[in-house]
Coordinates of C-alpha atoms in Angstrom, one line a residue:
Chain A
M207 CA 92.1 59.4 103.3
K208 CA 95.0 61.7 102.8
L209 CA 92.6 64.3 101.4
L210 CA 90.4 63.9 104.5
R211 CA 93.3 64.3 106.9
R212 CA 94.4 67.5 105.1
G213 CA 90.9 68.8 105.1
L214 CA 90.6 68.1 108.9
L215 CA 94.0 69.8 109.4
V216 CA 92.8 72.9 107.5
L217 CA 89.5 72.9 109.5
C218 CA 91.4 72.6 112.8
A219 CA 93.8 75.4 111.8
T220 CA 91.0 77.7 110.7
T221 CA 89.1 77.1 113.9
M222 CA 92.2 77.8 116.0
L223 CA 92.9 81.0 114.0
R224 CA 89.3 82.1 114.5
G225 CA 89.6 81.5 118.2
A226 CA 92.9 83.3 118.2
D227 CA 91.3 86.2 116.4
A228 CA 88.9 86.8 119.3
F229 CA 91.9 86.6 121.6
F230 CA 93.7 89.3 119.6
D231 CA 90.6 91.5 119.5
R232 CA 90.6 91.4 123.3
L233 CA 94.3 91.9 123.5
E234 CA 94.0 95.0 121.3
Q235 CA 91.5 96.4 123.7
A236 CA 93.7 95.5 126.7
L237 CA 96.7 97.2 125.1
T238 CA 95.0 100.5 124.7
F239 CA 95.4 103.0 127.6
S240 CA 93.9 106.3 128.2
A241 CA 94.0 109.0 130.9
V242 CA 93.0 112.5 131.7
D243 CA 89.5 112.1 130.2
T244 CA 90.9 110.4 127.1
Q245 CA 93.2 113.3 126.3
V246 CA 96.2 111.1 126.7
R247 CA 95.9 107.8 124.9
A248 CA 98.4 105.2 124.0
R249 CA 98.3 101.9 122.2
L250 CA 100.7 99.0 121.9
S251 CA 100.4 96.9 118.7
G252 CA 102.7 94.8 116.6
T253 CA 103.4 92.0 114.2
L254 CA 105.1 88.7 114.5
E255 CA 106.6 87.7 111.1
L256 CA 108.0 84.4 110.2
E257 CA 109.8 84.6 106.9
G258 CA 111.5 81.9 104.8
Y259 CA 113.7 82.4 101.8
D260 CA 115.0 80.0 99.2
F261 CA 117.5 81.6 96.7
Q262 CA 120.4 81.0 94.4
R263 CA 123.9 82.1 95.3
P264 CA 124.7 84.9 95.8
P265 CA 121.6 85.8 97.8
P266 CA 119.6 88.6 96.0
G267 CA 119.1 92.1 97.3
V268 CA 119.9 92.8 100.9
I269 CA 119.6 89.2 102.0
D270 CA 122.8 88.1 103.6
A271 CA 123.3 84.4 104.3
P272 CA 125.9 81.7 103.7
G273 CA 123.5 79.0 102.4
R274 CA 120.7 78.9 100.0
R275 CA 117.9 79.1 102.5
L276 CA 117.1 81.4 105.4
F277 CA 114.6 81.5 108.2
N278 CA 114.0 85.0 109.5
P279 CA 111.6 85.5 112.4
R280 CA 110.8 89.1 113.4
L281 CA 108.8 90.6 116.2
S282 CA 107.9 94.3 115.8
V283 CA 106.2 96.2 118.6
F284 CA 104.7 99.7 117.9
V285 CA 103.7 102.3 120.4
D286 CA 101.3 105.0 119.2
A287 CA 100.4 107.8 121.7
Q288 CA 98.2 110.9 121.4
F289 CA 98.7 113.7 123.9
G290 CA 95.7 116.0 123.3
P291 CA 94.9 117.1 119.8
T292 CA 98.4 118.5 119.0
L293 CA 101.0 116.0 120.1
Y294 CA 101.5 112.5 118.7
G295 CA 104.3 110.1 119.2
F296 CA 105.3 106.7 118.0
A297 CA 108.0 104.2 118.3
Q298 CA 108.9 100.8 116.8
V299 CA 111.0 98.2 118.6
R300 CA 112.2 95.1 116.7
A301 CA 113.6 91.7 117.8
D302 CA 115.0 89.8 114.8
R303 CA 118.3 88.7 113.1
G304 CA 119.1 92.1 111.7
F305 CA 117.2 94.8 110.0
D306 CA 117.5 93.0 106.7
P307 CA 117.2 89.2 106.4
R308 CA 120.5 87.7 107.5
A309 CA 122.0 84.7 109.2
A310 CA 123.0 86.4 112.4
P311 CA 122.2 86.1 116.1
G312 CA 119.1 87.7 117.4
E313 CA 119.1 91.3 118.4
L314 CA 116.7 93.9 119.9
R315 CA 116.6 97.4 118.3
L316 CA 114.7 100.6 118.6
D317 CA 114.2 101.3 114.9
E318 CA 111.9 104.2 115.0
Y319 CA 110.8 106.9 117.4
A320 CA 109.3 110.4 116.8
L321 CA 107.3 113.1 118.3
R322 CA 105.0 115.1 116.0
F323 CA 103.5 118.5 116.8
T324 CA 100.4 119.6 114.9
P325 CA 99.4 123.1 116.1
W326 CA 96.3 123.4 114.0
R327 CA 93.5 120.8 113.6
R328 CA 93.4 121.3 109.8
G329 CA 96.9 119.7 109.5
V330 CA 98.5 122.5 107.5
L331 CA 101.6 122.2 109.5
N332 CA 103.2 119.2 111.3
V333 CA 106.7 119.3 112.8
Q334 CA 108.2 115.9 113.5
L335 CA 111.5 115.1 115.4
G336 CA 113.1 111.8 115.9
R337 CA 114.2 108.8 113.8
F338 CA 111.6 107.9 111.2
A339 CA 111.0 106.8 107.6
T340 CA 111.9 109.1 104.7
V341 CA 109.2 111.4 103.2
V342 CA 110.6 110.6 99.7
G343 CA 108.5 108.4 97.4
N344 CA 105.4 106.4 98.3
W345 CA 106.7 103.0 99.3
T346 CA 107.4 103.8 102.9
N347 CA 103.6 104.2 103.5
R348 CA 103.2 100.5 102.8
H349 CA 106.5 98.9 103.7
G350 CA 105.2 97.1 106.8
G351 CA 104.7 93.3 106.4
W352 CA 101.0 93.5 106.9
V353 CA 100.3 96.0 104.1
N354 CA 103.1 95.3 101.7
P355 CA 101.7 92.6 99.3
F356 CA 105.2 91.4 98.7
V357 CA 107.8 89.9 101.0
T358 CA 110.7 92.0 99.6
A359 CA 111.1 95.6 98.7
P360 CA 111.0 97.1 95.2
L361 CA 114.3 97.1 93.3
P362 CA 115.3 100.8 94.0
Y363 CA 115.0 100.0 97.7
E364 CA 117.2 96.9 97.9
H365 CA 119.3 96.4 94.7
L366 CA 122.9 97.0 95.7
T367 CA 125.0 99.2 93.4
G368 CA 128.8 99.3 93.1
I369 CA 129.0 102.3 95.4
W370 CA 130.4 101.6 98.9
D371 CA 129.7 103.9 101.9
T372 CA 132.9 103.0 103.8
E373 CA 135.4 103.8 101.2
A374 CA 135.7 106.5 98.5
V375 CA 136.2 105.4 94.9
R376 CA 139.7 106.6 93.8
S377 CA 139.6 105.5 90.1
P378 CA 137.1 104.2 87.6
G379 CA 138.7 100.8 87.6
V380 CA 137.9 100.4 91.3
L381 CA 134.3 101.3 90.7
F382 CA 134.1 98.8 87.9
Q383 CA 135.5 96.1 90.1
W384 CA 133.1 96.9 93.0
A385 CA 130.2 96.9 90.6
R386 CA 131.6 93.7 89.0
V387 CA 131.6 95.2 85.5
Q388 CA 135.0 93.6 85.1
P389 CA 134.3 89.9 84.8
G390 CA 135.9 87.1 86.8
Q391 CA 134.7 87.7 90.3
P392 CA 133.5 84.5 92.0
A393 CA 130.1 84.6 93.5
E394 CA 131.4 84.2 97.0
V395 CA 133.4 87.5 96.7
T396 CA 130.2 89.1 95.5
A397 CA 128.5 87.8 98.7
I398 CA 131.2 89.3 100.9
E399 CA 131.0 92.6 99.2
K400 CA 127.3 92.8 99.9
T401 CA 128.1 94.2 103.3
L402 CA 129.8 97.2 101.7
R403 CA 127.5 98.2 98.8
V404 CA 124.5 100.5 98.9
P405 CA 121.2 100.8 97.0
I406 CA 119.5 104.0 95.8
V407 CA 117.3 104.0 98.9
W408 CA 117.9 101.6 101.8
G409 CA 114.4 100.3 102.7
P410 CA 112.3 102.9 104.5
A411 CA 115.5 104.8 105.5
Y412 CA 114.8 105.2 109.3
V413 CA 117.3 108.0 109.6
P414 CA 117.3 110.5 112.5
G415 CA 116.2 114.0 111.7
V416 CA 113.4 116.6 111.5
A417 CA 110.5 116.9 109.1
V418 CA 108.0 119.6 108.4
S419 CA 104.8 118.6 106.5
G420 CA 101.3 119.6 105.9
D421 CA 98.1 119.5 103.8
I422 CA 97.1 122.6 101.8
G423 CA 93.9 121.8 99.9
R424 CA 94.7 118.9 97.6
F425 CA 98.4 119.5 97.9
R426 CA 100.6 117.8 100.4
Y427 CA 104.1 118.9 101.2
A428 CA 106.9 117.4 103.3
F429 CA 110.5 118.5 103.9
E430 CA 113.1 116.6 105.9
A431 CA 116.6 117.2 107.2
K432 CA 118.2 113.9 108.1
L433 CA 121.6 112.8 109.4
G434 CA 122.1 110.3 106.6
S435 CA 121.4 110.0 102.9
L436 CA 118.7 107.8 101.4
S437 CA 121.3 105.2 100.6
S438 CA 122.7 105.0 104.1
R439 CA 122.6 101.5 105.7
P440 CA 120.7 100.5 108.8
E441 CA 123.9 100.2 110.8
A442 CA 124.5 103.9 110.2
W443 CA 121.0 105.0 111.2
G444 CA 121.8 104.6 114.9
H445 CA 125.1 106.6 114.6
A446 CA 123.8 110.0 113.7
R447 CA 126.7 111.9 115.2
E448 CA 129.0 110.8 112.4
Q449 CA 126.8 112.6 109.9
R450 CA 126.1 115.8 111.9
H451 CA 128.3 117.9 109.7
H452 CA 126.8 116.5 106.5
P453 CA 123.0 116.5 106.8
S454 CA 120.8 115.3 104.0
W455 CA 117.9 117.2 102.7
G456 CA 114.8 115.8 101.2
A457 CA 111.3 116.9 100.1
R458 CA 108.2 115.6 98.5
L459 CA 105.4 117.5 96.9
G460 CA 102.2 115.6 96.5
Y461 CA 99.0 116.2 94.6
R462 CA 95.8 114.2 95.3
P463 CA 93.1 115.3 92.9
S464 CA 90.8 112.6 94.4
P465 CA 91.2 109.6 96.8
T466 CA 91.7 107.6 93.6
W467 CA 95.0 109.2 92.6
D468 CA 98.1 110.4 94.4
I469 CA 100.9 111.9 92.5
G470 CA 104.2 112.9 94.0
F471 CA 107.6 114.4 93.1
S472 CA 110.5 114.0 95.5
A473 CA 114.1 115.1 95.7
S474 CA 116.9 114.4 98.1
T475 CA 120.6 115.2 98.4
G476 CA 123.3 114.3 101.0
S477 CA 126.7 112.7 101.5
Y478 CA 126.6 109.0 101.0
L479 CA 130.0 108.2 102.7
R480 CA 130.4 107.3 106.4
E481 CA 133.2 108.5 108.6
F482 CA 135.3 105.4 107.8
A483 CA 135.9 106.8 104.3
D484 CA 137.6 110.0 105.5
P485 CA 141.2 108.6 105.2
E486 CA 140.6 107.6 101.5
L487 CA 139.0 110.7 100.2
M488 CA 140.5 112.4 97.1
P489 CA 142.9 115.1 98.2
G490 CA 141.2 118.5 98.4
F491 CA 137.7 117.0 98.8
G492 CA 135.6 116.5 101.9
R493 CA 132.9 113.9 102.6
G494 CA 130.3 116.5 101.7
D495 CA 131.6 116.5 98.1
Y496 CA 130.6 112.8 97.7
R497 CA 126.9 113.5 97.3
Q498 CA 124.0 111.3 96.5
T499 CA 121.3 113.3 94.7
V500 CA 118.0 111.6 94.0
L501 CA 115.0 112.7 92.0
A502 CA 111.8 110.7 92.2
H503 CA 108.3 110.6 90.8
D504 CA 105.6 108.4 92.4
L505 CA 102.1 107.6 91.4
A506 CA 99.4 105.7 93.2
F507 CA 95.9 104.6 92.0
A508 CA 93.2 102.8 94.0
W509 CA 89.7 101.9 93.1
R510 CA 87.5 99.1 94.3
H511 CA 89.7 96.0 94.5
W512 CA 92.6 97.4 92.5
Q513 CA 95.6 99.2 93.8
L514 CA 98.5 100.3 91.6
W515 CA 101.7 102.0 92.4
A516 CA 104.7 103.2 90.4
E517 CA 107.9 105.0 91.2
V518 CA 110.7 106.3 89.0
Y519 CA 114.1 107.1 90.6
A520 CA 117.0 108.9 89.0
A521 CA 120.1 108.9 91.3
R522 CA 123.6 110.4 91.0
F523 CA 126.5 109.4 93.1
E524 CA 129.2 112.2 92.7
I525 CA 132.7 110.8 92.8
P526 CA 135.3 113.6 92.8
G527 CA 138.2 112.7 90.4
V528 CA 136.2 109.9 88.8
G529 CA 132.9 111.4 87.6
D530 CA 129.2 111.1 88.2
A531 CA 127.8 107.6 88.6
D532 CA 124.2 107.8 87.4
T533 CA 121.6 105.1 87.8
G534 CA 117.8 105.0 87.1
A535 CA 115.2 102.6 88.4
Y536 CA 111.5 102.2 88.3
Y537 CA 108.8 99.7 89.2
L538 CA 105.2 99.1 88.5
E539 CA 103.1 97.3 91.1
A540 CA 99.5 96.1 91.0
K541 CA 97.5 94.4 93.7
Y542 CA 94.0 92.9 93.2
K543 CA 91.7 91.3 95.8
F544 CA 90.1 88.3 94.2
T545 CA 87.9 87.5 97.2
P546 CA 87.6 89.2 100.6
Q547 CA 90.6 87.1 101.8
F548 CA 92.6 86.1 98.7
F549 CA 94.8 88.7 96.9
G550 CA 97.5 88.7 94.4
A551 CA 100.2 91.2 93.4
L552 CA 102.5 91.6 90.4
R553 CA 105.5 93.9 90.2
W554 CA 107.9 94.7 87.3
N555 CA 111.2 96.3 88.4
R556 CA 114.0 97.7 86.3
Q557 CA 117.3 99.4 87.1
V558 CA 119.8 100.7 84.5
F559 CA 123.3 102.3 84.9
G560 CA 125.0 105.2 83.2
R561 CA 128.5 105.3 81.9
I562 CA 131.8 106.5 83.3
N563 CA 134.9 107.1 81.3
D564 CA 137.6 104.5 82.0
R565 CA 141.3 105.2 82.1
R566 CA 141.5 105.4 78.3
G567 CA 138.5 107.8 78.2
Q568 CA 136.1 105.2 76.9
P569 CA 132.6 105.3 78.4
V570 CA 131.8 102.1 80.3
R571 CA 128.6 101.2 82.1
W572 CA 129.3 101.2 85.8
G573 CA 126.8 98.5 86.7
H574 CA 124.8 95.6 85.1
D575 CA 121.3 96.6 84.1
V576 CA 118.8 94.5 86.0
W577 CA 115.2 93.5 85.6
R578 CA 113.1 91.6 88.0
I579 CA 109.5 90.4 88.1
D580 CA 107.8 89.6 91.4
L581 CA 104.6 87.6 91.7
A582 CA 102.9 87.3 95.1
P583 CA 99.7 85.6 96.1
G584 CA 98.5 86.1 99.6
Y585 CA 95.7 85.0 101.9
R586 CA 94.2 86.6 105.0
F587 CA 92.9 83.9 107.3
T588 CA 91.5 86.5 109.8
P589 CA 91.8 90.2 110.2
H590 CA 95.0 89.4 112.2
T591 CA 96.6 86.6 110.3
Q592 CA 98.1 86.6 106.8
L593 CA 100.2 84.3 104.7
K594 CA 102.1 85.5 101.6
F595 CA 104.3 83.8 99.0
Q596 CA 106.6 85.5 96.5
Y597 CA 108.4 84.2 93.5
S598 CA 110.9 86.5 91.9
L599 CA 112.8 86.1 88.6
Q600 CA 115.8 88.4 88.1
R601 CA 118.2 89.0 85.3
G602 CA 121.4 90.9 86.0
D603 CA 122.8 91.6 89.5
S604 CA 125.7 89.3 90.2
D605 CA 127.3 88.8 86.8
G606 CA 124.8 90.2 84.3
R607 CA 124.2 87.0 82.5
E608 CA 122.2 84.5 84.5
H609 CA 118.7 84.5 85.6
T610 CA 118.3 84.1 89.3
R611 CA 115.2 83.2 91.3
L612 CA 113.9 83.7 94.8
L613 CA 111.1 82.0 96.6
A614 CA 109.9 83.6 99.8
V615 CA 107.1 83.0 102.2
Q616 CA 105.9 85.2 105.1
F617 CA 103.4 84.4 107.8
T618 CA 102.2 87.5 109.7
Q619 CA 100.3 87.6 112.9
R620 CA 99.4 91.1 114.0
F621 CA 98.1 92.3 117.3
Chain B
M60 CA 55.9 76.3 93.9
N61 CA 59.3 74.8 94.1
S62 CA 60.3 72.3 96.8
H63 CA 62.6 74.6 98.7
L64 CA 59.9 77.2 99.2
F65 CA 57.5 74.4 100.3
V66 CA 60.0 73.2 103.0
W67 CA 60.6 76.8 104.1
L68 CA 56.9 77.4 104.5
A69 CA 56.4 74.2 106.4
R70 CA 59.2 75.0 108.8
R71 CA 57.8 78.4 109.5
R72 CA 54.2 77.5 109.6
R73 CA 53.6 78.6 113.1
S74 CA 55.3 81.9 112.7
L75 CA 53.5 82.6 109.4
V76 CA 50.2 81.8 111.0
A77 CA 50.9 84.2 113.9
A78 CA 52.0 86.9 111.5
L79 CA 49.0 86.4 109.3
L80 CA 46.7 86.6 112.3
L81 CA 48.5 89.8 113.4
A82 CA 48.1 91.2 109.9
L83 CA 44.5 90.3 109.6
A84 CA 43.7 92.0 112.9
P85 CA 44.9 95.5 112.5
G86 CA 42.9 96.7 115.5
A87 CA 44.5 94.1 117.8
P88 CA 46.4 95.9 120.6
A89 CA 50.1 95.4 120.6
A90 CA 52.2 94.9 123.7
T91 CA 55.1 97.1 124.8
V92 CA 58.1 96.3 126.9
E93 CA 60.3 99.0 128.5
G94 CA 63.1 98.9 131.0
R95 CA 66.8 99.3 131.4
V96 CA 69.9 97.3 130.6
T97 CA 73.0 97.7 132.8
L98 CA 75.7 98.7 130.4
P99 CA 79.5 98.1 130.8
K100 CA 81.8 101.0 131.4
T101 CA 82.7 103.4 128.6
R102 CA 85.4 102.1 126.4
T103 CA 88.6 104.0 125.8
A104 CA 88.9 106.1 122.7
P105 CA 90.9 104.6 119.9
V106 CA 94.4 105.7 119.0
V107 CA 95.0 106.3 115.4
N108 CA 98.1 104.9 113.8
Q109 CA 99.7 107.9 111.9
R110 CA 103.2 106.5 111.7
Y111 CA 103.7 106.7 107.9
E112 CA 100.8 109.0 107.0
I113 CA 103.0 111.9 108.2
V114 CA 100.3 114.5 107.5
A115 CA 97.7 114.0 110.1
K116 CA 94.6 115.9 111.2
A117 CA 94.9 115.7 114.9
G118 CA 93.6 112.1 115.1
V119 CA 91.0 112.9 117.7
L120 CA 87.9 110.7 117.2
S121 CA 84.5 110.5 118.7
T122 CA 83.2 107.2 119.8
N123 CA 79.8 106.0 120.6
P124 CA 79.2 105.1 124.2
P125 CA 78.3 101.5 124.9
V126 CA 74.7 100.5 124.0
A127 CA 72.7 97.3 124.0
V128 CA 70.2 95.8 121.6
V129 CA 67.0 94.5 123.1
Y130 CA 65.0 92.1 120.9
L131 CA 62.2 89.6 121.0
E132 CA 63.5 86.2 120.0
G133 CA 61.6 84.2 117.5
G134 CA 61.4 83.1 113.9
F135 CA 59.4 85.9 112.4
P136 CA 58.7 86.0 108.6
R137 CA 61.0 88.1 106.5
P138 CA 59.5 91.1 104.9
A139 CA 58.5 90.8 101.2
T140 CA 60.8 93.7 100.2
P141 CA 64.2 93.9 101.8
P142 CA 64.3 96.6 104.4
A143 CA 67.1 99.2 104.0
A144 CA 69.6 100.5 106.6
E145 CA 72.7 102.6 106.5
I146 CA 76.1 102.7 108.1
R147 CA 78.0 105.9 107.3
Q148 CA 81.8 106.4 107.3
K149 CA 82.4 109.9 108.7
D150 CA 85.5 111.3 110.5
L151 CA 87.2 107.9 110.3
T152 CA 84.4 106.2 112.3
F153 CA 81.4 104.0 111.4
I154 CA 78.1 105.7 112.3
P155 CA 76.3 104.0 113.9
S156 CA 78.9 101.6 115.3
L157 CA 76.2 99.0 116.2
L158 CA 73.4 98.3 113.8
P159 CA 70.8 95.7 114.5
V160 CA 68.9 94.5 111.4
Q161 CA 66.4 91.9 110.5
A162 CA 67.8 89.1 108.3
G163 CA 67.2 90.1 104.7
T164 CA 68.1 93.8 105.2
R165 CA 70.1 95.6 102.7
V166 CA 72.7 97.9 104.3
E167 CA 74.3 100.8 102.4
F168 CA 77.7 102.1 103.3
P169 CA 78.0 105.8 102.1
N170 CA 81.5 107.2 102.5
L171 CA 81.2 110.8 103.8
D172 CA 85.0 111.3 104.3
D173 CA 87.3 112.9 101.7
T174 CA 89.5 109.9 101.9
Y175 CA 89.1 106.3 101.0
H176 CA 87.8 103.5 103.2
N177 CA 87.7 99.8 102.5
I178 CA 85.0 98.0 104.5
F179 CA 85.3 94.3 104.8
S180 CA 84.1 91.4 107.0
F181 CA 85.5 88.0 107.6
S182 CA 82.6 87.0 109.9
P183 CA 81.0 83.7 108.9
P184 CA 77.4 85.1 108.6
K185 CA 78.6 87.5 105.9
R186 CA 82.1 87.7 104.3
F187 CA 82.5 90.6 101.9
D188 CA 85.0 93.3 100.8
L189 CA 83.6 96.5 99.3
G190 CA 87.0 97.7 98.1
R191 CA 87.8 101.4 97.9
Y192 CA 85.2 103.9 96.6
R193 CA 84.7 107.6 96.6
A194 CA 82.0 109.7 98.3
D195 CA 80.4 110.6 95.0
E196 CA 80.2 107.2 93.5
R197 CA 76.7 105.9 92.8
P198 CA 75.1 103.5 93.5
V199 CA 76.3 103.6 97.1
P200 CA 77.9 100.1 97.8
A201 CA 75.5 97.9 99.8
V202 CA 75.4 94.4 101.2
L203 CA 72.4 92.1 101.8
F204 CA 72.7 90.6 105.3
D205 CA 70.7 87.4 104.9
Q206 CA 72.0 85.2 107.7
P207 CA 71.4 85.8 111.4
G208 CA 74.6 86.3 113.4
L209 CA 77.1 88.9 114.4
V210 CA 79.1 90.6 111.6
T211 CA 82.2 92.6 112.5
L212 CA 83.0 95.4 110.0
R213 CA 86.5 96.7 109.7
C214 CA 88.3 99.1 107.4
D215 CA 91.4 97.8 105.6
I216 CA 92.9 101.3 105.6
H217 CA 92.1 102.6 109.1
E218 CA 92.7 99.7 111.4
H219 CA 90.9 101.4 114.4
M220 CA 87.6 101.5 112.6
R221 CA 85.1 98.9 113.8
A222 CA 81.4 98.4 113.6
L223 CA 79.0 95.6 114.3
V224 CA 75.9 94.5 112.4
L225 CA 73.7 92.3 114.5
V226 CA 71.6 90.3 112.1
L227 CA 68.5 89.1 113.9
A228 CA 65.7 86.7 112.8
T229 CA 63.1 89.1 114.3
P230 CA 61.8 92.5 113.3
H231 CA 61.2 93.4 116.9
F232 CA 64.4 95.1 118.2
V233 CA 65.5 98.4 119.6
V234 CA 68.9 100.0 120.5
T235 CA 69.1 101.3 124.1
D236 CA 70.1 104.8 124.8
A237 CA 73.5 105.6 126.4
T238 CA 71.9 105.0 129.9
G239 CA 70.6 101.6 128.9
A240 CA 67.0 102.6 128.7
F241 CA 64.8 101.1 126.0
R242 CA 61.1 100.9 124.9
L243 CA 60.1 98.2 122.5
T244 CA 56.6 98.7 121.0
G245 CA 54.3 96.8 118.6
L246 CA 55.0 93.4 120.0
P247 CA 52.8 90.4 119.4
E248 CA 50.9 88.8 122.3
G249 CA 52.0 85.6 123.9
R250 CA 54.9 84.0 125.7
H251 CA 58.3 85.1 124.4
V252 CA 61.9 85.4 125.3
L253 CA 63.2 88.9 125.4
K254 CA 67.0 89.2 125.0
A255 CA 69.5 92.0 125.6
W256 CA 72.6 91.8 123.5
I257 CA 75.3 93.7 125.4
D258 CA 78.5 92.5 123.6
S259 CA 79.7 89.6 121.5
R260 CA 80.1 87.5 124.7
T261 CA 77.2 88.8 126.7
T262 CA 73.5 88.3 126.0
R263 CA 71.0 88.3 128.8
E264 CA 67.4 87.0 128.5
H265 CA 64.1 87.2 130.2
V266 CA 60.9 85.3 129.6
V267 CA 57.9 87.6 129.1
E268 CA 54.1 87.0 128.8
L269 CA 52.8 89.8 126.6
R270 CA 49.2 90.9 126.6
G271 CA 47.8 93.4 124.1
G272 CA 47.7 97.0 125.2
E273 CA 49.9 96.4 128.2
V274 CA 53.2 97.9 129.1
Q275 CA 55.6 95.7 130.9
R276 CA 58.8 96.7 132.6
V277 CA 61.8 94.5 132.3
D278 CA 65.2 95.3 133.6
F279 CA 68.4 93.5 132.7
P280 CA 70.8 93.8 135.6

């Protein structure tokens, strides 16, 4: 009887979703506008994401919550507009509890906006101005909830290091404390410090700036000048003026021998400190001397029902008077479609930390090496509706000894 | 002869007899219907999402104007060998964007772009996902459409790409031109229902009495 009830429930839900799918198809048509003989066209689209997290204290990655569970709804609305063959613009508005999952009141933000000028149809040159995702690496192309097979980002995009962006490190001991290399910090202190620390790349890094890009044969190039480093936090992205004297520079050179393979090399450099850090800088140094320099290599493979991605990051945070804090991270990610609707993904992440001399001149690792494995099955009920689960097991992070786990679920309705 | 085949033959006895008579009488004159279907207004051109594919090639696409499919309803026998049809992927569009086929048709999906596509369908008459394949891969991926119904094709990579495969139980169908005009030839004599499929929600019908050698005019307002 119970089985029958569940079966009926699934049947009703599926029927409703199919009905809703026809509605979303019509909605999509209704949200497309055109004028001037279709030379000007615009489209509204979006996603509604309902996320749930279950984790151990302290919360992993960029999740910020006082308890062990978090519900995080998010509505993202996109505007794509084409003005003739040469001008394209887009914007993204989000209503959620913060850019990253957190226990906070709801807010409405304009996360992305940009205008792109493409003078020639062949696409050898594009100039883009606005606030948009970084050109570095290959994860930003698939960071949206609908296309990302996981709920969370890869380790280099969310694992918080011991570097703060609001205060400059004045001695190795301070860095070791911030990175919790010195034992004895309770988990709750770690949780509070989460609001101060930064990763190698903060998510898609929607930082204001300008980008120049293009396709030349099988090569693809992109350069960007941004008002914030890759590690800058979402709160800083909307305050570009504070970084106007310290722009960050980034580039990616890609090679696509065939649609199956995409290989890229990226680099970025820029100041990782915000203006709050000015009073604490080492005498004789400016904010521009506290640089984050990143080198990255990315690889993507796709064929039939397989998709594989990999990225390797090498990052250096220069700390005048203390030394260079080096860290490296990589991940390998695979996705496979078992049926037209059921898919699964597996990701192996690793981040390691270099050494800095302590007061006695002894080299000490400035962070705990971390590994994490993510497993994510997902199902698309309709072309507009998707459900994903994620289980993550991590070693390292808070105190370098215990394994921590994360369970996440994400329901996505796109329109 | 297995029992399934026997049941199938019994159910389609009338159609089979009609088809057999038609086949045995090659000189029998066939009927023709011509006319015009009033089509809806031209749809707006799609907008391509190029947010994270920062290198774009203008994003201007051509779209087919609205067309209709006119077909003679009936349970006609399937051909002995599966007919073949083709939907190409060119300039980030499906060509044609509407393909009527008889049930049992094998449709190939050649990719003529220098980028990947990933065609899939969640439509109940045919669920499939061809995955990602290059233009030079052989054999060209194909799908056998064996159940009548409407199948919506999409691309998992380019969300604006759409095409429809209208799987019919009849071999007698034709696609109108952009003005709605059609001419359907080689039709069997007798009383039939002529239908005009305009979109997934609109199908108009008209009863026709066909006589060999005659040309009838039918308009669908």
